[in-house]
């Protein structure tokens, strides 16, 4: 498969910009040793930069603990030239209401931010500005930049964005639900995969047909091999009503016998399967212990037993 060789680490990073987004903050955990950073106007643009070769990797949001998945990322990974996730990053998310210096609460007539940020602060915004309808923009930092330019009166953004664009925080800790976390993924061209660590995740997208029991058949391939799913979500394939793709994460690495066998089985029972990578788990949790009957040694023993039967008795 095309992609960077195993010894090459990415040095050119695309991310959801502009400067000052939560994505940039998450990228700091990945590229702390250096590298070039290229802010992009949208998630599709960040993924396109990797596919075109303008960047080695892209850091994009996949899901939030309050608002759920990011459709642009899910759809962007499911379509187009194959890309794989090589790392995940979890970032605590805190919002401030950023305004130009000197702006008071009574002077706020327009508020802008990314839709996920607006959803996570809807209650507080309604209390503070009951007559104001928040306006969605492409990113939290973009909203801060627009406030600095005079396009809006206030932005819901990260503290780093307020600082970056010369704004001040009119309200701190704006979130309706404190302690929100966003999961970001580092995406690279399909190629060499990170080595198994013993505490990994595997991501994929499977398309099931419009037929009875299709989803059950998909789930059964994991259940019979003792593989736990950590996330599963449906998305329309846009072909026609009733045909869906399922984006999911499971415990384990494709190098594990049980995971590899499950994906091979899905290739047989599903209309389409797209592998999205195996990578170290970073959410602070440990995978469910693998039962003896699902360990690699058990699969090897079963294969040897079957090969012996198929080969017949040894000649004397």
CSV table of N, CA and C in Angstrom, one decimal, residues 144-260:
chain,number,residue,atom,x,y,z
A,144,UNK,N,-13.2,33.7,16.9
A,144,UNK,CA,-12.4,34.7,17.6
A,144,UNK,C,-11.7,35.7,16.7
A,145,UNK,N,-11.2,35.2,15.5
A,145,UNK,CA,-10.6,36.1,14.5
A,145,UNK,C,-11.7,37.1,14.0
A,146,UNK,N,-12.9,36.6,13.8
A,146,UNK,CA,-14.0,37.4,13.3
A,146,UNK,C,-14.4,38.5,14.3
A,147,UNK,N,-14.3,38.1,15.5
A,147,UNK,CA,-14.6,39.1,16.6
A,147,UNK,C,-13.5,40.2,16.6
A,148,UNK,N,-12.3,39.8,16.5
A,148,UNK,CA,-11.2,40.7,16.4
A,148,UNK,C,-11.3,41.7,15.2
A,149,UNK,N,-11.9,41.2,14.1
A,149,UNK,CA,-12.1,42.0,12.9
A,149,UNK,C,-13.3,42.8,12.9
A,150,UNK,N,-14.1,42.6,14.0
A,150,UNK,CA,-15.3,43.4,14.1
A,150,UNK,C,-16.6,42.8,13.5
A,151,UNK,N,-16.5,41.6,13.0
A,151,UNK,CA,-17.6,41.0,12.4
A,151,UNK,C,-18.7,40.5,13.4
A,152,UNK,N,-18.3,40.1,14.6
A,152,UNK,CA,-19.2,39.7,15.6
A,152,UNK,C,-18.8,40.4,16.9
A,153,UNK,N,-19.7,40.4,17.9
A,153,UNK,CA,-19.4,41.0,19.2
A,153,UNK,C,-18.7,40.0,20.1
A,154,UNK,N,-19.0,38.7,20.0
A,154,UNK,CA,-18.4,37.7,21.0
A,154,UNK,C,-18.2,36.4,20.3
A,155,UNK,N,-17.2,35.6,20.8
A,155,UNK,CA,-16.9,34.3,20.3
A,155,UNK,C,-16.8,33.3,21.4
A,156,UNK,N,-17.4,32.1,21.2
A,156,UNK,CA,-17.2,31.0,22.2
A,156,UNK,C,-15.9,30.3,21.7
A,157,UNK,N,-14.9,30.3,22.4
A,157,UNK,CA,-13.6,29.7,21.9
A,157,UNK,C,-12.7,29.3,23.1
A,158,UNK,N,-11.6,28.8,22.8
A,158,UNK,CA,-10.6,28.4,23.8
A,158,UNK,C,-9.9,29.6,24.3
A,159,UNK,N,-9.4,29.6,25.5
A,159,UNK,CA,-8.6,30.7,26.1
A,159,UNK,C,-7.4,31.1,25.2
A,160,UNK,N,-6.8,30.1,24.5
A,160,UNK,CA,-5.6,30.3,23.7
A,160,UNK,C,-6.0,31.2,22.5
A,161,UNK,N,-7.3,31.0,22.0
A,161,UNK,CA,-7.7,31.7,20.8
A,161,UNK,C,-8.0,33.2,21.2
A,162,UNK,N,-8.6,33.4,22.4
A,162,UNK,CA,-8.8,34.8,22.8
A,162,UNK,C,-7.5,35.5,23.0
A,163,UNK,N,-6.5,34.8,23.5
A,163,UNK,CA,-5.2,35.4,23.7
A,163,UNK,C,-4.5,35.7,22.3
A,164,UNK,N,-4.7,34.7,21.4
A,164,UNK,CA,-4.0,34.8,20.1
A,164,UNK,C,-4.5,36.0,19.3
A,165,UNK,N,-5.8,36.3,19.4
A,165,UNK,CA,-6.4,37.4,18.6
A,165,UNK,C,-6.7,38.7,19.4
A,166,UNK,N,-6.0,38.8,20.6
A,166,UNK,CA,-6.1,40.1,21.3
A,166,UNK,C,-7.4,40.4,21.9
A,167,UNK,N,-8.2,39.3,22.3
A,167,UNK,CA,-9.5,39.4,22.9
A,167,UNK,C,-9.4,39.2,24.4
A,168,UNK,N,-10.4,39.5,25.2
A,168,UNK,CA,-10.5,39.2,26.6
A,168,UNK,C,-11.7,38.4,26.9
A,169,UNK,N,-11.6,37.6,28.0
A,169,UNK,CA,-12.7,36.7,28.4
A,169,UNK,C,-13.7,37.5,29.2
A,170,UNK,N,-14.9,37.7,28.6
A,170,UNK,CA,-16.0,38.3,29.3
A,170,UNK,C,-16.6,37.3,30.3
A,171,UNK,N,-16.6,36.0,30.0
A,171,UNK,CA,-17.1,35.0,30.8
A,171,UNK,C,-16.2,33.8,30.8
A,172,UNK,N,-15.8,33.3,31.9
A,172,UNK,CA,-14.9,32.0,31.9
A,172,UNK,C,-15.8,30.8,32.2
A,173,UNK,N,-15.3,29.6,31.9
A,173,UNK,CA,-16.0,28.4,32.2
A,173,UNK,C,-17.4,28.4,31.7
A,174,UNK,N,-17.6,28.6,30.4
A,174,UNK,CA,-18.9,28.9,29.8
A,174,UNK,C,-19.7,27.6,29.6
A,175,UNK,N,-19.0,26.4,29.6
A,175,UNK,CA,-19.7,25.2,29.2
A,175,UNK,C,-20.9,24.8,30.1
A,176,UNK,N,-21.9,24.3,29.5
A,176,UNK,CA,-23.1,23.8,30.3
A,176,UNK,C,-22.7,22.5,31.1
A,177,UNK,N,-21.8,21.7,30.5
A,177,UNK,CA,-21.4,20.5,31.2
A,177,UNK,C,-19.9,20.6,31.4
A,178,UNK,N,-19.4,20.8,32.5
A,178,UNK,CA,-17.9,20.9,32.8
A,178,UNK,C,-17.3,19.6,32.5
A,179,UNK,N,-16.0,19.6,32.2
A,179,UNK,CA,-15.2,18.4,32.0
A,179,UNK,C,-15.4,17.7,30.7
A,180,UNK,N,-15.8,18.5,29.7
A,180,UNK,CA,-16.0,17.9,28.4
A,180,UNK,C,-14.6,17.5,27.8
A,181,UNK,N,-14.5,16.5,27.0
A,181,UNK,CA,-13.3,16.0,26.4
A,181,UNK,C,-13.6,15.8,24.9
A,182,UNK,N,-12.6,16.2,24.1
A,182,UNK,CA,-12.7,15.9,22.6
A,182,UNK,C,-11.6,15.0,22.2
A,183,UNK,N,-11.9,14.0,21.4
A,183,UNK,CA,-11.0,13.0,20.9
A,183,UNK,C,-10.6,13.4,19.5
A,184,UNK,N,-9.3,13.6,19.3
A,184,UNK,CA,-8.7,13.9,18.0
A,184,UNK,C,-7.9,12.7,17.5
A,185,UNK,N,-7.8,12.6,16.2
A,185,UNK,CA,-7.0,11.5,15.6
A,185,UNK,C,-6.0,12.1,14.7
A,186,UNK,N,-4.8,11.5,14.7
A,186,UNK,CA,-3.8,11.8,13.7
A,186,UNK,C,-3.9,10.8,12.5
A,187,UNK,N,-4.1,11.4,11.3
A,187,UNK,CA,-4.4,10.6,10.1
A,187,UNK,C,-3.2,10.7,9.2
A,188,UNK,N,-2.8,9.6,8.6
A,188,UNK,CA,-1.7,9.6,7.6
A,188,UNK,C,-2.1,8.7,6.4
A,189,UNK,N,-1.3,8.8,5.3
A,189,UNK,CA,-1.6,8.0,4.2
A,189,UNK,C,-1.5,6.5,4.6
A,190,UNK,N,-2.3,5.7,3.9
A,190,UNK,CA,-2.3,4.2,4.2
A,190,UNK,C,-0.9,3.7,3.9
A,191,UNK,N,-0.4,2.9,4.8
A,191,UNK,CA,0.9,2.3,4.7
A,191,UNK,C,1.3,1.5,6.0
A,192,UNK,N,2.5,1.7,6.4
A,192,UNK,CA,3.0,1.0,7.6
A,192,UNK,C,2.2,1.4,8.8
A,193,UNK,N,1.8,0.4,9.6
A,193,UNK,CA,1.0,0.7,10.8
A,193,UNK,C,1.9,0.7,12.1
A,194,UNK,N,1.4,1.5,13.1
A,194,UNK,CA,2.1,1.4,14.4
A,194,UNK,C,2.1,0.0,14.9
A,195,UNK,N,3.2,-0.4,15.6
A,195,UNK,CA,3.3,-1.8,16.1
A,195,UNK,C,2.4,-2.0,17.3
A,196,UNK,N,1.9,-3.2,17.5
A,196,UNK,CA,1.0,-3.5,18.6
A,196,UNK,C,1.7,-3.1,19.9
A,197,UNK,N,0.9,-2.6,20.9
A,197,UNK,CA,1.4,-2.2,22.2
A,197,UNK,C,0.8,-3.1,23.3
A,198,UNK,N,-0.2,-3.9,22.9
A,198,UNK,CA,-0.9,-4.7,23.9
A,198,UNK,C,-2.1,-4.0,24.5
A,199,UNK,N,-2.3,-2.7,24.2
A,199,UNK,CA,-3.5,-2.0,24.6
A,199,UNK,C,-3.9,-1.0,23.5
A,200,UNK,N,-4.5,-1.6,22.4
A,200,UNK,CA,-4.7,-0.9,21.2
A,200,UNK,C,-6.2,-0.8,20.8
A,201,UNK,N,-6.4,0.0,19.8
A,201,UNK,CA,-7.8,0.1,19.2
A,201,UNK,C,-7.6,-0.1,17.7
A,202,UNK,N,-8.6,-0.6,17.1
A,202,UNK,CA,-8.7,-0.7,15.6
A,202,UNK,C,-10.0,0.0,15.2
A,203,UNK,N,-9.9,0.8,14.1
A,203,UNK,CA,-11.0,1.5,13.6
A,203,UNK,C,-11.3,1.1,12.2
A,204,UNK,N,-12.6,1.1,11.8
A,204,UNK,CA,-13.0,0.7,10.5
A,204,UNK,C,-14.4,1.2,10.2
A,205,UNK,N,-14.7,1.2,8.9
A,205,UNK,CA,-16.1,1.5,8.4
A,205,UNK,C,-16.6,0.3,7.6
A,206,UNK,N,-17.8,-0.2,7.9
A,206,UNK,CA,-18.4,-1.3,7.3
A,206,UNK,C,-19.7,-0.9,6.7
A,207,UNK,N,-20.0,-1.3,5.4
A,207,UNK,CA,-21.2,-1.0,4.8
A,207,UNK,C,-22.1,-2.2,4.8
A,208,UNK,N,-23.3,-2.2,5.3
A,208,UNK,CA,-24.1,-3.3,5.3
A,208,UNK,C,-25.3,-3.1,4.4
A,209,UNK,N,-25.8,-4.1,3.8
A,209,UNK,CA,-26.9,-4.0,2.8
A,209,UNK,C,-28.2,-3.9,3.5
A,210,UNK,N,-29.3,-3.6,2.7
A,210,UNK,CA,-30.6,-3.4,3.2
A,210,UNK,C,-31.3,-4.8,3.3
A,211,UNK,N,-30.9,-5.6,4.3
A,211,UNK,CA,-31.4,-7.0,4.4
A,211,UNK,C,-31.5,-7.3,5.9
A,212,UNK,N,-32.4,-8.2,6.1
A,212,UNK,CA,-32.7,-8.6,7.5
A,212,UNK,C,-31.4,-9.3,8.1
A,213,UNK,N,-31.1,-8.8,9.3
A,213,UNK,CA,-30.0,-9.4,10.1
A,213,UNK,C,-28.6,-8.9,9.7
A,214,UNK,N,-28.5,-7.9,8.8
A,214,UNK,CA,-27.2,-7.5,8.3
A,214,UNK,C,-26.3,-6.9,9.5
A,215,UNK,N,-26.9,-6.1,10.3
A,215,UNK,CA,-26.1,-5.5,11.4
A,215,UNK,C,-25.8,-6.6,12.4
A,216,UNK,N,-26.7,-7.5,12.7
A,216,UNK,CA,-26.4,-8.6,13.6
A,216,UNK,C,-25.3,-9.5,13.1
A,217,UNK,N,-25.2,-9.7,11.8
A,217,UNK,CA,-24.1,-10.5,11.3
A,217,UNK,C,-22.8,-9.8,11.5
A,218,UNK,N,-22.8,-8.4,11.4
A,218,UNK,CA,-21.6,-7.7,11.6
A,218,UNK,C,-21.1,-7.8,13.1
A,219,UNK,N,-22.1,-7.6,14.0
A,219,UNK,CA,-21.7,-7.6,15.4
A,219,UNK,C,-21.3,-9.0,15.9
A,220,UNK,N,-21.9,-10.0,15.3
A,220,UNK,CA,-21.6,-11.4,15.7
A,220,UNK,C,-20.1,-11.7,15.4
A,221,UNK,N,-19.5,-11.2,14.4
A,221,UNK,CA,-18.2,-11.5,14.1
A,221,UNK,C,-17.2,-11.0,15.2
A,222,UNK,N,-17.6,-9.9,15.9
A,222,UNK,CA,-16.8,-9.5,17.0
A,222,UNK,C,-17.1,-10.3,18.2
A,223,UNK,N,-18.4,-10.5,18.5
A,223,UNK,CA,-18.8,-11.2,19.7
A,223,UNK,C,-18.2,-12.6,19.8
A,224,UNK,N,-18.3,-13.4,18.7
A,224,UNK,CA,-17.8,-14.8,18.8
A,224,UNK,C,-16.3,-14.9,19.0
A,225,UNK,N,-15.6,-13.7,18.8
A,225,UNK,CA,-14.1,-13.8,19.0
A,225,UNK,C,-13.7,-13.0,20.3
A,226,UNK,N,-14.7,-12.6,21.1
A,226,UNK,CA,-14.4,-12.0,22.4
A,226,UNK,C,-13.8,-10.6,22.2
A,227,UNK,N,-14.2,-9.9,21.2
A,227,UNK,CA,-13.7,-8.5,20.9
A,227,UNK,C,-14.7,-7.5,21.3
A,228,UNK,N,-14.3,-6.6,22.2
A,228,UNK,CA,-15.2,-5.5,22.7
A,228,UNK,C,-15.2,-4.3,21.7
A,229,UNK,N,-16.4,-3.8,21.4
A,229,UNK,CA,-16.5,-2.6,20.7
A,229,UNK,C,-16.5,-1.4,21.6
A,230,UNK,N,-15.7,-0.3,21.3
A,230,UNK,CA,-15.7,0.9,22.1
A,230,UNK,C,-16.5,2.0,21.5
A,231,UNK,N,-16.9,1.9,20.3
A,231,UNK,CA,-17.7,2.9,19.6
A,231,UNK,C,-18.4,2.3,18.4
A,232,UNK,N,-19.6,2.6,18.1
A,232,UNK,CA,-20.3,2.2,16.8
A,232,UNK,C,-21.3,3.2,16.5
A,233,UNK,N,-21.3,3.8,15.3
A,233,UNK,CA,-22.2,4.8,14.8
A,233,UNK,C,-22.6,4.5,13.4
A,234,UNK,N,-23.8,4.9,13.0
A,234,UNK,CA,-24.3,4.7,11.7
A,234,UNK,C,-24.2,6.0,10.9
A,235,UNK,N,-24.0,5.9,9.6
A,235,UNK,CA,-24.0,7.1,8.7
A,235,UNK,C,-24.6,6.7,7.4
A,236,UNK,N,-25.4,7.5,6.8
A,236,UNK,CA,-25.9,7.2,5.5
A,236,UNK,C,-24.8,7.1,4.4
A,237,UNK,N,-25.0,6.2,3.5
A,237,UNK,CA,-24.0,6.1,2.4
A,237,UNK,C,-24.2,7.1,1.3
A,238,UNK,N,-25.4,7.7,1.3
A,238,UNK,CA,-25.8,8.6,0.2
A,238,UNK,C,-26.2,7.9,-1.1
A,239,UNK,N,-26.2,6.6,-1.1
A,239,UNK,CA,-26.6,5.9,-2.3
A,239,UNK,C,-28.1,5.9,-2.4
A,240,UNK,N,-28.7,5.4,-1.4
A,240,UNK,CA,-30.2,5.4,-1.3
A,240,UNK,C,-30.6,5.2,0.1
A,241,UNK,N,-31.9,5.5,0.4
A,241,UNK,CA,-32.4,5.3,1.8
A,241,UNK,C,-32.4,3.9,2.2
A,242,UNK,N,-31.9,3.6,3.3
A,242,UNK,CA,-31.9,2.2,3.8
A,242,UNK,C,-30.5,1.5,3.7
A,243,UNK,N,-29.5,2.2,3.1
A,243,UNK,CA,-28.2,1.6,3.1
A,243,UNK,C,-27.3,2.5,3.9
A,244,UNK,N,-26.6,1.9,4.9
A,244,UNK,CA,-25.9,2.6,5.9
A,244,UNK,C,-24.5,2.0,6.0
A,245,UNK,N,-23.6,2.9,6.4
A,245,UNK,CA,-22.2,2.5,6.8
A,245,UNK,C,-22.1,2.6,8.3
A,246,UNK,N,-21.3,1.7,9.0
A,246,UNK,CA,-21.2,1.7,10.4
A,246,UNK,C,-19.7,2.0,10.7
A,247,UNK,N,-19.5,3.1,11.4
A,247,UNK,CA,-18.1,3.5,11.8
A,247,UNK,C,-17.9,3.0,13.2
A,248,UNK,N,-16.9,2.2,13.4
A,248,UNK,CA,-16.7,1.6,14.7
A,248,UNK,C,-15.2,1.5,15.1
A,249,UNK,N,-15.0,1.4,16.4
A,249,UNK,CA,-13.7,1.1,17.0
A,249,UNK,C,-13.9,-0.1,17.9
A,250,UNK,N,-12.9,-1.0,17.8
A,250,UNK,CA,-12.9,-2.2,18.6
A,250,UNK,C,-11.5,-2.3,19.4
A,251,UNK,N,-11.5,-3.1,20.4
A,251,UNK,CA,-10.3,-3.3,21.1
A,251,UNK,C,-9.4,-4.2,20.4
A,252,UNK,N,-8.1,-4.0,20.4
A,252,UNK,CA,-7.1,-4.9,19.8
A,252,UNK,C,-6.5,-4.3,18.5
A,253,UNK,N,-5.5,-5.0,18.0
A,253,UNK,CA,-4.7,-4.5,16.8
A,253,UNK,C,-4.9,-5.5,15.7
A,254,UNK,N,-4.9,-5.0,14.5
A,254,UNK,CA,-5.1,-5.9,13.3
A,254,UNK,C,-4.1,-7.1,13.3
A,255,UNK,N,-2.9,-6.8,13.9
A,255,UNK,CA,-1.9,-7.9,14.0
A,255,UNK,C,-2.3,-9.0,14.9
A,256,UNK,N,-3.3,-8.8,15.8
A,256,UNK,CA,-3.8,-9.8,16.7
A,256,UNK,C,-4.7,-10.8,15.8
A,257,UNK,N,-4.5,-12.1,16.1
A,257,UNK,CA,-5.2,-13.1,15.3
A,257,UNK,C,-6.7,-12.9,15.3
A,258,UNK,N,-7.3,-12.6,16.5
A,258,UNK,CA,-8.7,-12.6,16.5
A,258,UNK,C,-9.3,-11.3,15.8
A,259,UNK,N,-8.5,-10.2,15.9
A,259,UNK,CA,-9.0,-9.0,15.2
A,259,UNK,C,-8.8,-9.2,13.7
A,260,UNK,N,-7.7,-9.7,13.2
A,260,UNK,CA,-7.5,-9.9,11.8
A,260,UNK,C,-8.6,-10.9,11.2
